[in-house]
Amino acid sequence: MLRTALLTASRNRTVRRFVETAPVSRDVVRRFVAGTTVDDAMAACRALAARGLNATLDHLGEDTTEVGHAEATTKAYVTALAHLGDEGLADRVEVSVKLSAVGQALDVAMARDNAAAICAAAAAAGTTVTLDMEDHTTTDSTLWVLRELRGDFPWVGAVLQAYLYRTEGDCKDLATEGSRVRLCKGAYKEPPSVAYQSALDVDRSYVRCLSVLMAGQGYPMVASHDPRIVDIAGALAVRHKRTPADHEYQMLYGIRPEEQRRLASDGETVRVYVPYGAEWYGYLMRRLAERPANVTFFLRSLMSRG
Ligand SMILES: Cc1cc2nc3c(=O)[nH]c(=O)nc-3n(C[C@H](O)[C@H](O)[C@H](O)COP(=O)(O)OP(=O)(O)OC[C@H]3O[C@@H](n4cnc5c(N)ncnc54)[C@H](O)[C@@H]3O)c2cc1C
């Protein structure tokens, strides 16, 4: 119930205005978002690198409905990539892009071209790009853009969501030589016609999908904070004789940071997803929806202000 309400609110403009202007929001945001500027993002990446952690930078924003906005987001990524190159961080930090932020809902070819400009900037800096996956109505067009981009930039990463029935098949299609695939559970509100609804079914699907990726020829990116999933990933990596050079673990900025460091100090490759920018609303609401304790934290800080 609470999850559904929060995910519905994540796309409601009135609630968005209220939350964005509430005095409490900044404190809660700071836990999950590295800051608003590119300098904040670089500082977060440097701090992670000092602890042996890689990063993927997300310039916050989604569901763009204006061409100018899509172009501004593209420019923000190109600028961030130039900073990564200049600051010698490109071997540790890549970027994650939501196609809806670069115009997917307006014109998918425009989103592809904007994403290609970001990929060209990543190539110049010496790093990579991963295409985030959004709600199921965008899956086919996101995979189409992925195929288009991989023609020139074979290292572009995909994201697949275990909660969708289709994903085991998508994993089989994408488990090819050199193919970077991030597997996550999925963060959107999806109907029973396309997605598993119970946590148990999603977890079982995750394990089936990860088994396909680990057995394949690609580079699996295990995006989960779930201790059981992390353990199973470790066992699958051993079974398929994978080393830290051919798979990695990924977690979100501010979530289970001690586990991120533990995995890295055990010699695993760990990448932290680092969001930054002013448009944090949709991202924050999905993080609150994932864990009731985060809502309690939000409400407690609201009351301490009152
Ligand atoms: C690197 C990365 C990239 C992602 N990219 C995408 C994407 O492109 N598309 C997409 O739909 N989803 C994406 N997600 C989100 C993902 O789909 C899940 O919604 C999210 O990771 C929670 O699932 P979980 O596997 O951590 O397991 P869960 O079962 O949700 O959580 C397991 C445990 O992790 C901890 N935890 C999980 N979430 C939180 C939280 N918000 N706050 C505090 N603790 C928490 C808790 O201890 C919890 O018990 C991404 C996740 C990661 C880590």
GROMACS .gro file of C-alpha atoms and ligand atoms in nm:
model
  359
    1MET     CA    1   0.000   0.000   0.000
    2LEU     CA    2   0.264   0.251   0.113
    3ARG     CA    3   0.492   0.151  -0.175
    4THR     CA    4   0.212   0.200  -0.426
    5ALA     CA    5   0.120   0.541  -0.279
    6LEU     CA    6   0.482   0.661  -0.290
    7LEU     CA    7   0.538   0.537  -0.644
    8THR     CA    8   0.215   0.705  -0.757
    9ALA     CA    9   0.326   1.025  -0.581
   10SER     CA   10   0.664   1.004  -0.758
   11ARG     CA   11   0.482   1.111  -1.078
   12ASN     CA   12   0.240   1.364  -0.924
   13ARG     CA   13   0.329   1.730  -0.987
   14THR     CA   14   0.135   1.874  -0.688
   15VAL     CA   15   0.297   1.639  -0.437
   16ARG     CA   16   0.628   1.708  -0.607
   17ARG     CA   17   0.597   2.085  -0.546
   18PHE     CA   18   0.503   2.025  -0.181
   19VAL     CA   19   0.792   1.787  -0.108
   20GLU     CA   20   1.049   1.995  -0.297
   21THR     CA   21   0.971   2.304  -0.092
   22ALA     CA   22   0.928   2.133   0.248
   23PRO     CA   23   1.212   2.248   0.478
   24VAL     CA   24   1.282   1.890   0.583
   25SER     CA   25   1.350   1.759   0.235
   26ARG     CA   26   1.711   1.877   0.210
   27ASP     CA   27   1.821   1.659   0.506
   28VAL     CA   28   1.659   1.349   0.364
   29VAL     CA   29   1.787   1.421   0.015
   30ARG     CA   30   2.145   1.455   0.140
   31ARG     CA   31   2.142   1.092   0.248
   32PHE     CA   32   2.074   0.966  -0.104
   33VAL     CA   33   2.202   1.241  -0.337
   34ALA     CA   34   2.564   1.362  -0.364
   35GLY     CA   35   2.472   1.729  -0.413
   36THR     CA   36   2.339   1.963  -0.679
   37THR     CA   37   2.652   2.061  -0.875
   38VAL     CA   38   2.906   1.879  -1.089
   39ASP     CA   39   3.171   1.974  -0.830
   40ASP     CA   40   2.965   1.797  -0.561
   41ALA     CA   41   2.950   1.491  -0.788
   42MET     CA   42   3.329   1.494  -0.845
   43ALA     CA   43   3.394   1.528  -0.471
   44ALA     CA   44   3.171   1.226  -0.401
   45CYS     CA   45   3.351   1.021  -0.668
   46ARG     CA   46   3.693   1.118  -0.531
   47ALA     CA   47   3.585   1.015  -0.179
   48LEU     CA   48   3.457   0.679  -0.308
   49ALA     CA   49   3.773   0.621  -0.513
   50ALA     CA   50   3.982   0.682  -0.201
   51ARG     CA   51   3.796   0.385  -0.047
   52GLY     CA   52   3.855   0.161  -0.349
   53LEU     CA   53   3.503   0.207  -0.489
   54ASN     CA   54   3.409   0.281  -0.850
   55ALA     CA   55   3.108   0.497  -0.937
   56THR     CA   56   2.845   0.560  -1.200
   57LEU     CA   57   2.718   0.919  -1.209
   58ASP     CA   58   2.350   0.996  -1.265
   59HIS     CA   59   2.257   1.354  -1.353
   60LEU     CA   60   1.911   1.361  -1.194
   61GLY     CA   61   1.606   1.426  -1.409
   62GLU     CA   62   1.350   1.214  -1.594
   63ASP     CA   63   1.026   1.231  -1.793
   64THR     CA   64   1.142   1.533  -1.993
   65THR     CA   65   0.868   1.694  -2.203
   66GLU     CA   66   1.072   1.975  -2.363
   67VAL     CA   67   1.341   1.955  -2.630
   68GLY     CA   68   1.543   2.230  -2.457
   69HIS     CA   69   1.542   2.035  -2.132
   70ALA     CA   70   1.662   1.718  -2.307
   71GLU     CA   71   1.946   1.919  -2.466
   72ALA     CA   72   2.041   2.076  -2.132
   73THR     CA   73   2.060   1.730  -1.971
   74THR     CA   74   2.278   1.605  -2.257
   75LYS     CA   75   2.509   1.905  -2.209
   76ALA     CA   76   2.526   1.841  -1.833
   77TYR     CA   77   2.648   1.486  -1.903
   78VAL     CA   78   2.905   1.605  -2.157
   79THR     CA   79   3.035   1.857  -1.902
   80ALA     CA   80   3.053   1.595  -1.626
   81LEU     CA   81   3.242   1.357  -1.858
   82ALA     CA   82   3.495   1.630  -1.942
   83HIS     CA   83   3.549   1.680  -1.567
   84LEU     CA   84   3.600   1.305  -1.519
   85GLY     CA   85   3.865   1.307  -1.794
   86ASP     CA   86   4.039   1.621  -1.663
   87GLU     CA   87   4.043   1.496  -1.305
   88GLY     CA   88   4.181   1.152  -1.390
   89LEU     CA   89   3.867   0.976  -1.264
   90ALA     CA   90   3.760   0.816  -1.593
   91ASP     CA   91   3.911   0.477  -1.509
   92ARG     CA   92   3.687   0.453  -1.202
   93VAL     CA   93   3.375   0.650  -1.290
   94GLU     CA   94   3.123   0.607  -1.573
   95VAL     CA   95   2.777   0.762  -1.621
   96SER     CA   96   2.422   0.624  -1.609
   97VAL     CA   97   2.163   0.786  -1.837
   98LYS     CA   98   1.783   0.776  -1.827
   99LEU     CA   99   1.659   0.802  -2.185
  100SER     CA  100   1.343   0.976  -2.063
  101ALA     CA  101   1.569   1.263  -1.949
  102VAL     CA  102   1.713   1.308  -2.299
  103GLY     CA  103   1.383   1.307  -2.488
  104GLN     CA  104   1.258   0.946  -2.519
  105ALA     CA  105   0.893   1.047  -2.473
  106LEU     CA  106   0.923   1.322  -2.736
  107ASP     CA  107   1.106   1.136  -3.012
  108VAL     CA  108   1.305   0.819  -2.959
  109ALA     CA  109   1.547   0.905  -3.242
  110MET     CA  110   1.626   1.233  -3.065
  111ALA     CA  111   1.691   1.042  -2.741
  112ARG     CA  112   1.922   0.806  -2.933
  113ASP     CA  113   2.113   1.100  -3.082
  114ASN     CA  114   2.147   1.272  -2.744
  115ALA     CA  115   2.263   0.945  -2.588
  116ALA     CA  116   2.512   0.903  -2.875
  117ALA     CA  117   2.656   1.250  -2.798
  118ILE     CA  118   2.699   1.140  -2.435
  119CYS     CA  119   2.867   0.816  -2.551
  120ALA     CA  120   3.107   1.015  -2.774
  121ALA     CA  121   3.201   1.233  -2.475
  122ALA     CA  122   3.249   0.919  -2.264
  123ALA     CA  123   3.475   0.767  -2.531
  124ALA     CA  124   3.681   1.088  -2.542
  125ALA     CA  125   3.716   1.083  -2.162
  126GLY     CA  126   3.800   0.711  -2.158
  127THR     CA  127   3.495   0.574  -1.979
  128THR     CA  128   3.157   0.409  -2.044
  129VAL     CA  129   2.781   0.473  -2.031
  130THR     CA  130   2.498   0.257  -1.895
  131LEU     CA  131   2.135   0.314  -2.000
  132ASP     CA  132   1.909   0.301  -1.693
  133MET     CA  133   1.580   0.114  -1.739
  134GLU     CA  134   1.253   0.290  -1.655
  135ASP     CA  135   0.891   0.170  -1.656
  136HIS     CA  136   0.788  -0.123  -1.879
  137THR     CA  137   0.632   0.096  -2.148
  138THR     CA  138   0.987   0.208  -2.235
  139THR     CA  139   1.166  -0.129  -2.230
  140ASP     CA  140   1.145  -0.205  -2.603
  141SER     CA  141   1.249   0.143  -2.713
  142THR     CA  142   1.536   0.149  -2.458
  143LEU     CA  143   1.664  -0.186  -2.590
  144TRP     CA  144   1.632  -0.051  -2.946
  145VAL     CA  145   1.846   0.253  -2.853
  146LEU     CA  146   2.094   0.017  -2.683
  147ARG     CA  147   2.133  -0.184  -3.005
  148GLU     CA  148   2.174   0.134  -3.210
  149LEU     CA  149   2.440   0.274  -2.976
  150ARG     CA  150   2.632  -0.052  -2.949
  151GLY     CA  151   2.703  -0.030  -3.324
  152ASP     CA  152   2.952   0.252  -3.252
  153PHE     CA  153   3.002   0.204  -2.878
  154PRO     CA  154   2.995  -0.172  -2.800
  155TRP     CA  155   3.064  -0.105  -2.432
  156VAL     CA  156   2.727   0.066  -2.364
  157GLY     CA  157   2.567  -0.104  -2.063
  158ALA     CA  158   2.208  -0.225  -2.038
  159VAL     CA  159   1.985  -0.254  -1.732
  160LEU     CA  160   1.732  -0.536  -1.694
  161GLN     CA  161   1.468  -0.557  -1.420
  162ALA     CA  162   1.402  -0.898  -1.260
  163TYR     CA  163   1.040  -0.810  -1.176
  164LEU     CA  164   0.937  -0.821  -1.544
  165TYR     CA  165   0.827  -1.161  -1.680
  166ARG     CA  166   1.018  -1.093  -2.003
  167THR     CA  167   1.357  -1.039  -1.837
  168GLU     CA  168   1.488  -1.396  -1.832
  169GLY     CA  169   1.453  -1.396  -2.212
  170ASP     CA  170   1.619  -1.053  -2.238
  171CYS     CA  171   1.908  -1.185  -2.026
  172LYS     CA  172   1.956  -1.474  -2.272
  173ASP     CA  173   1.961  -1.226  -2.562
  174LEU     CA  174   2.209  -0.992  -2.392
  175ALA     CA  175   2.450  -1.244  -2.233
  176THR     CA  176   2.685  -1.211  -2.529
  177GLU     CA  177   3.061  -1.147  -2.551
  178GLY     CA  178   3.156  -0.823  -2.375
  179SER     CA  179   2.793  -0.721  -2.309
  180ARG     CA  180   2.765  -0.516  -1.989
  181VAL     CA  181   2.432  -0.590  -1.819
  182ARG     CA  182   2.319  -0.448  -1.485
  183LEU     CA  183   2.053  -0.668  -1.322
  184CYS     CA  184   1.827  -0.500  -1.065
  185LYS     CA  185   1.493  -0.598  -0.909
  186GLY     CA  186   1.308  -0.299  -1.060
  187ALA     CA  187   1.187   0.023  -0.898
  188TYR     CA  188   0.861   0.119  -1.074
  189LYS     CA  189   0.497   0.036  -1.008
  190GLU     CA  190   0.411  -0.230  -1.264
  191PRO     CA  191   0.085  -0.419  -1.326
  192PRO     CA  192   0.044  -0.798  -1.283
  193SER     CA  193   0.007  -0.829  -1.661
  194VAL     CA  194   0.382  -0.763  -1.703
  195ALA     CA  195   0.552  -0.806  -1.365
  196TYR     CA  196   0.578  -1.033  -1.062
  197GLN     CA  197   0.406  -0.870  -0.764
  198SER     CA  198   0.543  -1.058  -0.461
  199ALA     CA  199   0.894  -1.004  -0.324
  200LEU     CA  200   0.951  -1.381  -0.329
  201ASP     CA  201   0.865  -1.412  -0.698
  202VAL     CA  202   1.088  -1.114  -0.783
  203ASP     CA  203   1.378  -1.265  -0.585
  204ARG     CA  204   1.335  -1.604  -0.758
  205SER     CA  205   1.330  -1.433  -1.096
  206TYR     CA  206   1.642  -1.237  -1.000
  207VAL     CA  207   1.830  -1.559  -0.927
  208ARG     CA  208   1.717  -1.722  -1.254
  209CYS     CA  209   1.820  -1.411  -1.451
  210LEU     CA  210   2.154  -1.380  -1.273
  211SER     CA  211   2.227  -1.749  -1.339
  212VAL     CA  212   2.180  -1.682  -1.711
  213LEU     CA  213   2.409  -1.377  -1.703
  214MET     CA  214   2.680  -1.545  -1.494
  215ALA     CA  215   2.679  -1.850  -1.725
  216GLY     CA  216   2.698  -1.630  -2.036
  217GLN     CA  217   2.975  -1.443  -2.214
  218GLY     CA  218   2.895  -1.090  -2.092
  219TYR     CA  219   2.990  -0.874  -1.795
  220PRO     CA  220   2.718  -0.906  -1.525
  221MET     CA  221   2.665  -0.609  -1.292
  222VAL     CA  222   2.485  -0.728  -0.977
  223ALA     CA  223   2.281  -0.427  -0.861
  224SER     CA  224   2.126  -0.516  -0.526
  225HIS     CA  225   2.160  -0.442  -0.155
  226ASP     CA  226   1.991  -0.770  -0.067
  227PRO     CA  227   2.238  -0.980   0.137
  228ARG     CA  228   2.095  -1.307   0.000
  229ILE     CA  229   2.132  -1.190  -0.358
  230VAL     CA  230   2.491  -1.077  -0.289
  231ASP     CA  231   2.571  -1.420  -0.140
  232ILE     CA  232   2.411  -1.605  -0.432
  233ALA     CA  233   2.602  -1.384  -0.679
  234GLY     CA  234   2.925  -1.478  -0.503
  235ALA     CA  235   2.843  -1.850  -0.530
  236LEU     CA  236   2.746  -1.819  -0.899
  237ALA     CA  237   3.068  -1.630  -0.973
  238VAL     CA  238   3.270  -1.915  -0.817
  239ARG     CA  239   3.067  -2.179  -1.008
  240HIS     CA  240   3.129  -2.001  -1.339
  241LYS     CA  241   3.495  -1.926  -1.259
  242ARG     CA  242   3.446  -1.552  -1.280
  243THR     CA  243   3.704  -1.317  -1.134
  244PRO     CA  244   3.655  -0.957  -1.008
  245ALA     CA  245   3.767  -0.848  -1.358
  246ASP     CA  246   3.460  -0.997  -1.529
  247HIS     CA  247   3.167  -0.907  -1.306
  248GLU     CA  248   3.088  -0.641  -1.046
  249TYR     CA  249   2.858  -0.547  -0.760
  250GLN     CA  250   2.663  -0.221  -0.766
  251MET     CA  251   2.481  -0.035  -0.488
  252LEU     CA  252   2.319   0.306  -0.451
  253TYR     CA  253   2.489   0.605  -0.288
  254GLY     CA  254   2.402   0.614   0.083
  255ILE     CA  255   2.261   0.261   0.100
  256ARG     CA  256   2.459  -0.005   0.290
  257PRO     CA  257   2.791   0.187   0.258
  258GLU     CA  258   2.962  -0.049   0.505
  259GLU     CA  259   2.871  -0.347   0.283
  260GLN     CA  260   3.009  -0.160  -0.020
  261ARG     CA  261   3.342  -0.120   0.161
  262ARG     CA  262   3.341  -0.480   0.287
  263LEU     CA  263   3.298  -0.620  -0.064
  264ALA     CA  264   3.572  -0.390  -0.198
  265SER     CA  265   3.812  -0.487   0.079
  266ASP     CA  266   3.740  -0.854  -0.002
  267GLY     CA  267   3.880  -0.778  -0.348
  268GLU     CA  268   3.548  -0.750  -0.535
  269THR     CA  269   3.481  -0.482  -0.796
  270VAL     CA  270   3.216  -0.249  -0.650
  271ARG     CA  271   3.047   0.046  -0.820
  272VAL     CA  272   2.831   0.301  -0.641
  273TYR     CA  273   2.548   0.474  -0.829
  274VAL     CA  274   2.589   0.844  -0.747
  275PRO     CA  275   2.297   1.076  -0.829
  276TYR     CA  276   2.347   1.451  -0.831
  277GLY     CA  277   2.154   1.756  -0.950
  278ALA     CA  278   1.851   1.959  -0.855
  279GLU     CA  279   1.580   1.724  -0.988
  280TRP     CA  280   1.591   1.471  -0.707
  281TYR     CA  281   1.217   1.426  -0.645
  282GLY     CA  282   1.134   1.110  -0.850
  283TYR     CA  283   1.458   0.941  -0.739
  284LEU     CA  284   1.395   1.016  -0.370
  285MET     CA  285   1.036   0.888  -0.381
  286ARG     CA  286   1.150   0.555  -0.530
  287ARG     CA  287   1.409   0.519  -0.252
  288LEU     CA  288   1.144   0.591   0.013
  289ALA     CA  289   0.910   0.338  -0.151
  290GLU     CA  290   1.174   0.065  -0.127
  291ARG     CA  291   1.201   0.073   0.249
  292PRO     CA  292   0.943   0.171   0.513
  293ALA     CA  293   1.227   0.269   0.751
  294ASN     CA  294   1.322   0.546   0.508
  295VAL     CA  295   0.972   0.691   0.537
  296THR     CA  296   1.000   0.683   0.917
  297PHE     CA  297   1.332   0.869   0.886
  298PHE     CA  298   1.161   1.124   0.659
  299LEU     CA  299   0.865   1.172   0.898
  300ARG     CA  300   1.088   1.190   1.207
  301SER     CA  301   1.295   1.470   1.057
  302LEU     CA  302   0.971   1.645   0.956
  303MET     CA  303   0.845   1.630   1.316
  304SER     CA  304   1.174   1.745   1.464
  305ARG     CA  305   1.134   2.061   1.252
  306GLY     CA  306   0.778   2.115   1.372
  307LIG     C1  307   2.333   0.046  -0.891
  307LIG     C2  308   2.184   0.037  -0.903
  307LIG     C3  309   2.123   0.082  -1.019
  307LIG     C4  310   1.985   0.071  -1.034
  307LIG     N1  311   1.928   0.106  -1.155
  307LIG     C5  312   1.794   0.085  -1.172
  307LIG     C6  313   1.733   0.105  -1.299
  307LIG     O1  314   1.797   0.144  -1.398
  307LIG     N2  315   1.600   0.080  -1.308
  307LIG     C7  316   1.525   0.035  -1.202
  307LIG     O2  317   1.404   0.012  -1.218
  307LIG     N3  318   1.581   0.018  -1.081
  307LIG     C8  319   1.712   0.041  -1.063
  307LIG     N4  320   1.768   0.019  -0.940
  307LIG     C9  321   1.681  -0.002  -0.820
  307LIG    C10  322   1.644  -0.146  -0.801
  307LIG     O3  323   1.559  -0.189  -0.904
  307LIG    C11  324   1.574  -0.168  -0.665
  307LIG     O4  325   1.457  -0.091  -0.661
  307LIG    C12  326   1.661  -0.135  -0.545
  307LIG     O5  327   1.795  -0.166  -0.566
  307LIG    C13  328   1.613  -0.212  -0.422
  307LIG     O6  329   1.623  -0.351  -0.445
  307LIG     P1  330   1.732  -0.445  -0.374
  307LIG     O7  331   1.782  -0.540  -0.475
  307LIG     O8  332   1.835  -0.363  -0.307
  307LIG     O9  333   1.649  -0.535  -0.272
  307LIG     P2  334   1.543  -0.505  -0.161
  307LIG    O10  335   1.478  -0.636  -0.132
  307LIG    O11  336   1.457  -0.388  -0.198
  307LIG    O12  337   1.632  -0.461  -0.038
  307LIG    C14  338   1.720  -0.549   0.029
  307LIG    C15  339   1.781  -0.476   0.147
  307LIG    O13  340   1.861  -0.367   0.100
  307LIG    C16  341   1.845  -0.253   0.181
  307LIG     N5  342   1.777  -0.147   0.104
  307LIG    C17  343   1.719  -0.163  -0.018
  307LIG     N6  344   1.669  -0.045  -0.063
  307LIG    C18  345   1.695   0.045   0.033
  307LIG    C19  346   1.668   0.183   0.046
  307LIG     N7  347   1.605   0.253  -0.049
  307LIG     N8  348   1.709   0.246   0.159
  307LIG    C20  349   1.775   0.178   0.256
  307LIG     N9  350   1.802   0.046   0.249
  307LIG    C21  351   1.764  -0.020   0.140
  307LIG    C22  352   1.762  -0.297   0.299
  307LIG    O14  353   1.849  -0.345   0.398
  307LIG    C23  354   1.680  -0.409   0.239
  307LIG    O15  355   1.634  -0.499   0.338
  307LIG    C24  356   1.906   0.023  -0.925
  307LIG    C25  357   1.968  -0.022  -0.809
  307LIG    C26  358   2.105  -0.016  -0.798
  307LIG    C27  359   2.168  -0.070  -0.672
   0.00000   0.00000   0.00000
